[in-house]
């Protein structure tokens, strides 16, 4: 797991990395699509702005399939705060990509467990996730894998913690009672099977989670620590988010060589 501490625009750096990965992907009959896992959330908005800009400059998504990390249970797809709405508003409405290339969990499926199993199978059918992009919760969650999530967990139904519900209330007029209490999410095991992982972290509210990610031993109390054993994870953080990581922790610029 590598720390990339930067004052540069994290959304731009991450979008540049995605762009270069898509451009260098060789589509074959057996492996036609680059599989990109995508987050929602405040940190991702800037990233999508840059991806849209790259699209306008000529980046093609024709050989890309996307899988979103998670979705609320019980919120209609058209609700402004559903992750479906978020993705179309911030990315999919602005690039050329077909419905068949977009995968988002259906939080209103009649059989939620089956929906999760199908999602895992579909990812496998495409050869697994090539590049996983995520944010991080204040409590160290990745996707909606809250503290206590098993390290080998797969896509499943989860209960959100009070911590996450209150953090997300800002998107629901600060009204906690409107925030869904359950979600569907890729599991930590799903994420661990991705070939590459990038986690974006900005602001002081994420500093405790990053401290545990880099300075603490692996523990399900801090889900992000699962990534300590992932062979190719970059946590890209601004100074405020990286503030509690000791100066002796290895900083690496592995990401830099891949971007313009
Ligand atoms: C969203 C997701 C979450 C967020 C995390 C950070 O799809 O999976 O794990 O990435 O809660 O959210 P922000 O960026 O709003 O701080």
mmCIF file of C-alpha atoms and ligand atoms in Angstrom:
data_model
loop_
_atom_site.group_PDB
_atom_site.id
_atom_site.type_symbol
_atom_site.label_atom_id
_atom_site.label_comp_id
_atom_site.label_asym_id
_atom_site.label_seq_id
_atom_site.Cartn_x
_atom_site.Cartn_y
_atom_site.Cartn_z
ATOM 1 C CA UNK A 1 0.000 0.000 0.000
ATOM 2 C CA UNK A 2 1.504 3.278 -1.072
ATOM 3 C CA UNK A 3 0.816 6.748 0.290
ATOM 4 C CA UNK A 4 0.829 9.561 -2.208
ATOM 5 C CA UNK A 5 0.649 12.833 -0.317
ATOM 6 C CA UNK A 6 -0.027 15.725 -2.620
ATOM 7 C CA UNK A 7 -1.351 19.247 -2.660
ATOM 8 C CA UNK A 8 -2.162 18.775 -6.327
ATOM 9 C CA UNK A 9 -5.747 18.301 -7.374
ATOM 10 C CA UNK A 10 -6.521 14.713 -6.302
ATOM 11 C CA UNK A 11 -9.479 14.442 -8.682
ATOM 12 C CA UNK A 12 -7.260 15.484 -11.581
ATOM 13 C CA UNK A 13 -4.483 13.042 -10.652
ATOM 14 C CA UNK A 14 -6.922 10.163 -10.280
ATOM 15 C CA UNK A 15 -8.735 11.023 -13.527
ATOM 16 C CA UNK A 16 -5.354 11.179 -15.302
ATOM 17 C CA UNK A 17 -4.468 7.740 -13.974
ATOM 18 C CA UNK A 18 -7.804 6.327 -15.161
ATOM 19 C CA UNK A 19 -7.337 7.980 -18.564
ATOM 20 C CA UNK A 20 -3.918 6.414 -19.045
ATOM 21 C CA UNK A 21 -5.122 2.997 -17.930
ATOM 22 C CA UNK A 22 -8.051 3.143 -20.384
ATOM 23 C CA UNK A 23 -5.795 4.318 -23.193
ATOM 24 C CA UNK A 24 -3.216 1.589 -22.640
ATOM 25 C CA UNK A 25 -5.846 -1.160 -22.329
ATOM 26 C CA UNK A 26 -5.736 -3.645 -25.195
ATOM 27 C CA UNK A 27 -9.181 -5.023 -25.962
ATOM 28 C CA UNK A 28 -9.189 -8.641 -27.153
ATOM 29 C CA UNK A 29 -11.884 -11.143 -28.032
ATOM 30 C CA UNK A 30 -11.433 -12.872 -24.665
ATOM 31 C CA UNK A 31 -11.081 -9.676 -22.665
ATOM 32 C CA UNK A 32 -12.969 -6.938 -24.509
ATOM 33 C CA UNK A 33 -13.592 -4.491 -21.658
ATOM 34 C CA UNK A 34 -11.595 -2.524 -19.113
ATOM 35 C CA UNK A 35 -13.464 -2.972 -15.829
ATOM 36 C CA UNK A 36 -13.639 0.178 -13.735
ATOM 37 C CA UNK A 37 -15.188 0.298 -10.256
ATOM 38 C CA UNK A 38 -16.498 3.755 -9.354
ATOM 39 C CA UNK A 39 -17.535 5.540 -6.153
ATOM 40 C CA UNK A 40 -19.992 8.290 -5.361
ATOM 41 C CA UNK A 41 -19.561 10.894 -2.627
ATOM 42 C CA UNK A 42 -18.178 14.376 -2.294
ATOM 43 C CA UNK A 43 -14.584 13.421 -3.101
ATOM 44 C CA UNK A 44 -15.621 11.851 -6.411
ATOM 45 C CA UNK A 45 -17.361 14.924 -7.856
ATOM 46 C CA UNK A 46 -14.113 16.636 -8.810
ATOM 47 C CA UNK A 47 -12.781 13.396 -10.311
ATOM 48 C CA UNK A 48 -15.803 13.061 -12.608
ATOM 49 C CA UNK A 49 -15.498 16.688 -13.705
ATOM 50 C CA UNK A 50 -11.997 15.875 -14.967
ATOM 51 C CA UNK A 51 -13.064 12.613 -16.619
ATOM 52 C CA UNK A 52 -15.782 14.508 -18.519
ATOM 53 C CA UNK A 53 -13.156 17.040 -19.599
ATOM 54 C CA UNK A 54 -10.901 14.216 -20.830
ATOM 55 C CA UNK A 55 -13.855 12.724 -22.723
ATOM 56 C CA UNK A 56 -14.414 16.074 -24.461
ATOM 57 C CA UNK A 57 -10.731 16.068 -25.374
ATOM 58 C CA UNK A 58 -11.085 12.648 -27.034
ATOM 59 C CA UNK A 59 -10.972 9.943 -24.341
ATOM 60 C CA UNK A 60 -13.216 7.064 -25.443
ATOM 61 C CA UNK A 61 -15.192 4.923 -22.998
ATOM 62 C CA UNK A 62 -16.202 2.445 -25.728
ATOM 63 C CA UNK A 63 -14.088 -0.348 -24.214
ATOM 64 C CA UNK A 64 -14.961 0.378 -20.580
ATOM 65 C CA UNK A 65 -17.555 -1.211 -18.331
ATOM 66 C CA UNK A 66 -18.265 0.381 -14.981
ATOM 67 C CA UNK A 67 -19.453 -1.152 -11.729
ATOM 68 C CA UNK A 68 -20.519 1.189 -8.978
ATOM 69 C CA UNK A 69 -19.407 0.304 -5.489
ATOM 70 C CA UNK A 70 -22.712 0.646 -3.718
ATOM 71 C CA UNK A 71 -26.280 1.902 -3.612
ATOM 72 C CA UNK A 72 -28.803 2.672 -0.909
ATOM 73 C CA UNK A 73 -31.617 0.204 -0.241
ATOM 74 C CA UNK A 74 -35.136 1.488 -0.743
ATOM 75 C CA UNK A 75 -34.390 4.837 -2.381
ATOM 76 C CA UNK A 76 -35.936 5.141 -5.841
ATOM 77 C CA UNK A 77 -33.436 5.373 -8.716
ATOM 78 C CA UNK A 78 -34.817 8.811 -9.528
ATOM 79 C CA UNK A 79 -34.341 10.166 -6.013
ATOM 80 C CA UNK A 80 -31.774 12.988 -6.274
ATOM 81 C CA UNK A 81 -29.608 11.305 -3.629
ATOM 82 C CA UNK A 82 -29.641 7.814 -5.114
ATOM 83 C CA UNK A 83 -26.253 6.734 -6.394
ATOM 84 C CA UNK A 84 -27.911 6.122 -9.772
ATOM 85 C CA UNK A 85 -28.830 9.820 -9.939
ATOM 86 C CA UNK A 86 -25.390 10.862 -8.717
ATOM 87 C CA UNK A 87 -23.611 8.886 -11.422
ATOM 88 C CA UNK A 88 -25.772 10.128 -14.293
ATOM 89 C CA UNK A 89 -25.649 13.719 -13.061
ATOM 90 C CA UNK A 90 -21.885 13.788 -12.583
ATOM 91 C CA UNK A 91 -20.587 11.420 -15.256
ATOM 92 C CA UNK A 92 -22.799 9.244 -17.447
ATOM 93 C CA UNK A 93 -24.989 12.047 -18.846
ATOM 94 C CA UNK A 94 -21.858 13.792 -20.113
ATOM 95 C CA UNK A 95 -19.973 10.967 -21.856
ATOM 96 C CA UNK A 96 -20.834 8.495 -24.589
ATOM 97 C CA UNK A 97 -21.462 5.213 -22.776
ATOM 98 C CA UNK A 98 -24.288 2.738 -23.288
ATOM 99 C CA UNK A 99 -26.632 1.460 -20.575
ATOM 100 C CA UNK A 100 -25.133 -2.023 -21.113
ATOM 101 C CA UNK A 101 -21.715 -0.726 -20.061
ATOM 102 C CA UNK A 102 -23.029 0.724 -16.788
ATOM 103 C CA UNK A 103 -23.638 -1.461 -13.745
ATOM 104 C CA UNK A 104 -25.172 -0.090 -10.559
ATOM 105 C CA UNK A 105 -26.656 -2.254 -7.831
ATOM 106 C CA UNK A 106 -30.451 -2.139 -7.666
ATOM 107 C CA UNK A 107 -31.395 -1.232 -4.106
ATOM 108 C CA UNK A 108 -35.055 -1.894 -4.936
ATOM 109 C CA UNK A 109 -34.601 -5.440 -6.255
ATOM 110 C CA UNK A 110 -37.255 -7.883 -5.070
ATOM 111 C CA UNK A 111 -34.495 -10.230 -3.927
ATOM 112 C CA UNK A 112 -31.567 -8.175 -2.658
ATOM 113 C CA UNK A 113 -29.346 -11.200 -1.928
ATOM 114 C CA UNK A 114 -29.829 -12.441 -5.487
ATOM 115 C CA UNK A 115 -29.052 -8.972 -6.836
ATOM 116 C CA UNK A 116 -25.708 -9.070 -4.965
ATOM 117 C CA UNK A 117 -24.860 -12.584 -6.179
ATOM 118 C CA UNK A 118 -25.645 -11.600 -9.772
ATOM 119 C CA UNK A 119 -23.418 -8.523 -9.455
ATOM 120 C CA UNK A 120 -20.458 -10.607 -8.284
ATOM 121 C CA UNK A 121 -21.008 -13.053 -11.129
ATOM 122 C CA UNK A 122 -21.214 -10.289 -13.708
ATOM 123 C CA UNK A 123 -17.920 -8.774 -12.509
ATOM 124 C CA UNK A 124 -16.308 -12.205 -12.749
ATOM 125 C CA UNK A 125 -17.692 -12.702 -16.250
ATOM 126 C CA UNK A 126 -15.891 -9.531 -17.312
ATOM 127 C CA UNK A 127 -12.630 -10.868 -15.837
ATOM 128 C CA UNK A 128 -12.808 -9.009 -12.502
ATOM 129 C CA UNK A 129 -12.117 -5.386 -11.612
ATOM 130 C CA UNK A 130 -9.101 -3.889 -13.373
ATOM 131 C CA UNK A 131 -9.106 -0.603 -11.458
ATOM 132 C CA UNK A 132 -11.040 0.128 -8.286
ATOM 133 C CA UNK A 133 -11.527 3.792 -7.356
ATOM 134 C CA UNK A 134 -12.869 4.581 -3.894
ATOM 135 C CA UNK A 135 -13.201 7.230 -1.265
ATOM 136 C CA UNK A 136 -12.860 6.532 2.447
ATOM 137 C CA UNK A 137 -15.237 7.113 5.342
ATOM 138 C CA UNK A 138 -14.209 8.844 8.562
ATOM 139 C CA UNK A 139 -14.523 5.434 10.218
ATOM 140 C CA UNK A 140 -12.279 3.816 7.632
ATOM 141 C CA UNK A 141 -15.074 2.330 5.559
ATOM 142 C CA UNK A 142 -14.427 1.552 1.907
ATOM 143 C CA UNK A 143 -17.565 1.424 -0.223
ATOM 144 C CA UNK A 144 -20.173 0.679 2.484
ATOM 145 C CA UNK A 145 -17.998 -1.846 4.310
ATOM 146 C CA UNK A 146 -18.467 -0.559 7.816
ATOM 147 C CA UNK A 147 -16.269 -1.499 10.810
ATOM 148 C CA UNK A 148 -16.688 -5.191 11.561
ATOM 149 C CA UNK A 149 -17.003 -6.176 7.881
ATOM 150 C CA UNK A 150 -15.236 -9.435 7.147
ATOM 151 C CA UNK A 151 -12.079 -9.058 5.086
ATOM 152 C CA UNK A 152 -13.315 -11.742 2.672
ATOM 153 C CA UNK A 153 -16.839 -10.311 2.340
ATOM 154 C CA UNK A 154 -18.477 -10.151 -1.080
ATOM 155 C CA UNK A 155 -21.244 -7.955 -2.480
ATOM 156 C CA UNK A 156 -24.074 -7.988 0.056
ATOM 157 C CA UNK A 157 -26.759 -6.129 2.004
ATOM 158 C CA UNK A 158 -25.411 -4.079 4.929
ATOM 159 C CA UNK A 159 -26.691 -1.873 7.748
ATOM 160 C CA UNK A 160 -25.109 1.574 7.826
ATOM 161 C CA UNK A 161 -23.586 2.749 11.108
ATOM 162 C CA UNK A 162 -24.879 5.865 12.924
ATOM 163 C CA UNK A 163 -21.510 7.471 12.054
ATOM 164 C CA UNK A 164 -22.063 7.025 8.314
ATOM 165 C CA UNK A 165 -25.744 7.950 8.494
ATOM 166 C CA UNK A 166 -24.877 11.215 10.221
ATOM 167 C CA UNK A 167 -22.001 11.919 7.781
ATOM 168 C CA UNK A 168 -24.384 11.414 4.841
ATOM 169 C CA UNK A 169 -27.202 13.497 6.352
ATOM 170 C CA UNK A 170 -25.586 16.520 4.676
ATOM 171 C CA UNK A 171 -26.950 15.179 1.381
ATOM 172 C CA UNK A 172 -30.476 14.833 2.870
ATOM 173 C CA UNK A 173 -31.060 18.413 4.094
ATOM 174 C CA UNK A 174 -29.214 17.495 7.315
ATOM 175 C CA UNK A 175 -32.225 15.375 8.243
ATOM 176 C CA UNK A 176 -30.941 12.062 9.643
ATOM 177 C CA UNK A 177 -34.417 10.522 9.427
ATOM 178 C CA UNK A 178 -34.294 10.748 5.616
ATOM 179 C CA UNK A 179 -31.004 8.854 5.248
ATOM 180 C CA UNK A 180 -31.513 5.189 4.294
ATOM 181 C CA UNK A 181 -30.225 2.800 6.941
ATOM 182 C CA UNK A 182 -29.317 -0.062 4.600
ATOM 183 C CA UNK A 183 -27.280 -0.376 1.439
ATOM 184 C CA UNK A 184 -25.920 -2.860 -1.057
ATOM 185 C CA UNK A 185 -22.157 -2.817 -1.344
ATOM 186 C CA UNK A 186 -19.236 -4.616 -2.911
ATOM 187 C CA UNK A 187 -17.387 -6.469 -0.161
ATOM 188 C CA UNK A 188 -13.836 -6.099 1.098
ATOM 189 C CA UNK A 189 -13.029 -9.424 -0.563
ATOM 190 C CA UNK A 190 -14.414 -8.056 -3.838
ATOM 191 C CA UNK A 191 -12.133 -5.028 -3.513
ATOM 192 C CA UNK A 192 -9.115 -7.171 -2.621
ATOM 193 C CA UNK A 193 -9.551 -9.087 -5.858
ATOM 194 C CA UNK A 194 -9.232 -5.891 -7.944
ATOM 195 C CA UNK A 195 -5.952 -5.657 -9.831
ATOM 196 C CA UNK A 196 -5.345 -2.070 -8.729
ATOM 197 C CA UNK A 197 -6.925 0.122 -6.068
ATOM 198 C CA UNK A 198 -6.880 3.891 -5.677
ATOM 199 C CA UNK A 199 -8.398 5.467 -2.580
ATOM 200 C CA UNK A 200 -8.870 9.245 -2.563
ATOM 201 C CA UNK A 201 -8.812 11.037 0.805
ATOM 202 C CA UNK A 202 -9.167 14.744 1.369
ATOM 203 C CA UNK A 203 -9.530 16.830 4.515
ATOM 204 C CA UNK A 204 -8.811 16.501 8.217
ATOM 205 C CA UNK A 205 -11.928 14.384 8.817
ATOM 206 C CA UNK A 206 -10.178 11.489 7.068
ATOM 207 C CA UNK A 207 -6.897 11.774 8.982
ATOM 208 C CA UNK A 208 -7.757 9.276 11.717
ATOM 209 C CA UNK A 209 -8.764 6.638 9.157
ATOM 210 C CA UNK A 210 -5.501 7.179 7.290
ATOM 211 C CA UNK A 211 -3.534 6.931 10.513
ATOM 212 C CA UNK A 212 -4.999 3.455 11.059
ATOM 213 C CA UNK A 213 -4.494 2.525 7.408
ATOM 214 C CA UNK A 214 -0.756 3.130 7.593
ATOM 215 C CA UNK A 215 0.268 2.978 11.254
ATOM 216 C CA UNK A 216 -1.987 0.339 12.767
ATOM 217 C CA UNK A 217 -2.100 -3.437 12.447
ATOM 218 C CA UNK A 218 -4.811 -5.042 10.334
ATOM 219 C CA UNK A 219 -8.171 -5.089 12.092
ATOM 220 C CA UNK A 220 -11.784 -5.281 10.997
ATOM 221 C CA UNK A 221 -12.387 -2.256 13.287
ATOM 222 C CA UNK A 222 -10.774 -0.200 10.498
ATOM 223 C CA UNK A 223 -11.918 -1.754 7.200
ATOM 224 C CA UNK A 224 -9.319 0.166 5.155
ATOM 225 C CA UNK A 225 -6.549 -1.874 6.834
ATOM 226 C CA UNK A 226 -7.532 -4.838 4.635
ATOM 227 C CA UNK A 227 -5.674 -3.043 1.842
ATOM 228 C CA UNK A 228 -2.340 -3.370 3.696
ATOM 229 C CA UNK A 229 -2.080 -6.783 2.057
ATOM 230 C CA UNK A 230 -3.213 -5.687 -1.400
ATOM 231 C CA UNK A 231 -0.292 -5.756 -3.862
ATOM 232 C CA UNK A 232 -1.131 -2.547 -5.679
ATOM 233 C CA UNK A 233 -3.041 0.048 -3.675
ATOM 234 C CA UNK A 234 -2.388 3.784 -3.777
ATOM 235 C CA UNK A 235 -3.911 6.028 -1.154
ATOM 236 C CA UNK A 236 -3.794 9.516 -2.542
ATOM 237 C CA UNK A 237 -4.257 12.121 0.167
ATOM 238 C CA UNK A 238 -3.959 15.840 0.748
ATOM 239 C CA UNK A 239 -1.867 17.207 3.635
ATOM 240 C CA UNK A 240 -4.831 17.476 6.003
ATOM 241 C CA UNK A 241 -5.865 13.845 5.449
ATOM 242 C CA UNK A 242 -2.256 12.630 5.784
ATOM 243 C CA UNK A 243 -1.520 14.753 8.880
ATOM 244 C CA UNK A 244 -1.510 11.893 11.400
ATOM 245 C CA UNK A 245 0.687 9.563 9.400
ATOM 246 C CA UNK A 246 4.209 9.557 10.796
ATOM 247 C CA UNK A 247 6.912 11.188 8.743
ATOM 248 C CA UNK A 248 8.778 7.889 8.629
ATOM 249 C CA UNK A 249 6.008 6.119 6.698
ATOM 250 C CA UNK A 250 7.192 5.525 3.198
ATOM 251 C CA UNK A 251 5.812 8.044 0.742
ATOM 252 C CA UNK A 252 5.793 6.751 -2.772
ATOM 253 C CA UNK A 253 5.120 8.419 -6.036
ATOM 254 C CA UNK A 254 4.261 5.281 -7.971
ATOM 255 C CA UNK A 255 1.200 7.013 -9.354
ATOM 256 C CA UNK A 256 3.139 9.932 -10.755
ATOM 257 C CA UNK A 257 4.937 7.930 -13.398
ATOM 258 C CA UNK A 258 1.632 6.926 -14.956
ATOM 259 C CA UNK A 259 0.175 10.386 -15.322
ATOM 260 C CA UNK A 260 1.054 13.252 -17.587
HETATM 261 C C1 LIG B 1 -19.486 5.927 -2.010
HETATM 262 C C2 LIG B 1 -18.664 5.134 -1.089
HETATM 263 C C3 LIG B 1 -18.178 5.685 0.190
HETATM 264 C C4 LIG B 1 -17.499 7.037 0.042
HETATM 265 C C5 LIG B 1 -16.971 7.530 1.385
HETATM 266 C C6 LIG B 1 -16.368 8.915 1.267
HETATM 267 O O1 LIG B 1 -19.769 5.197 -3.187
HETATM 268 O O2 LIG B 1 -18.425 4.006 -1.392
HETATM 269 O O3 LIG B 1 -17.280 4.778 0.767
HETATM 270 O O4 LIG B 1 -16.428 6.916 -0.865
HETATM 271 O O5 LIG B 1 -18.021 7.576 2.307
HETATM 272 O O6 LIG B 1 -17.366 9.831 0.932
HETATM 273 P P1 LIG B 1 -17.041 11.375 0.703
HETATM 274 O O7 LIG B 1 -16.210 11.460 -0.535
HETATM 275 O O8 LIG B 1 -18.384 12.008 0.509
HETATM 276 O O9 LIG B 1 -16.310 11.852 1.913
#
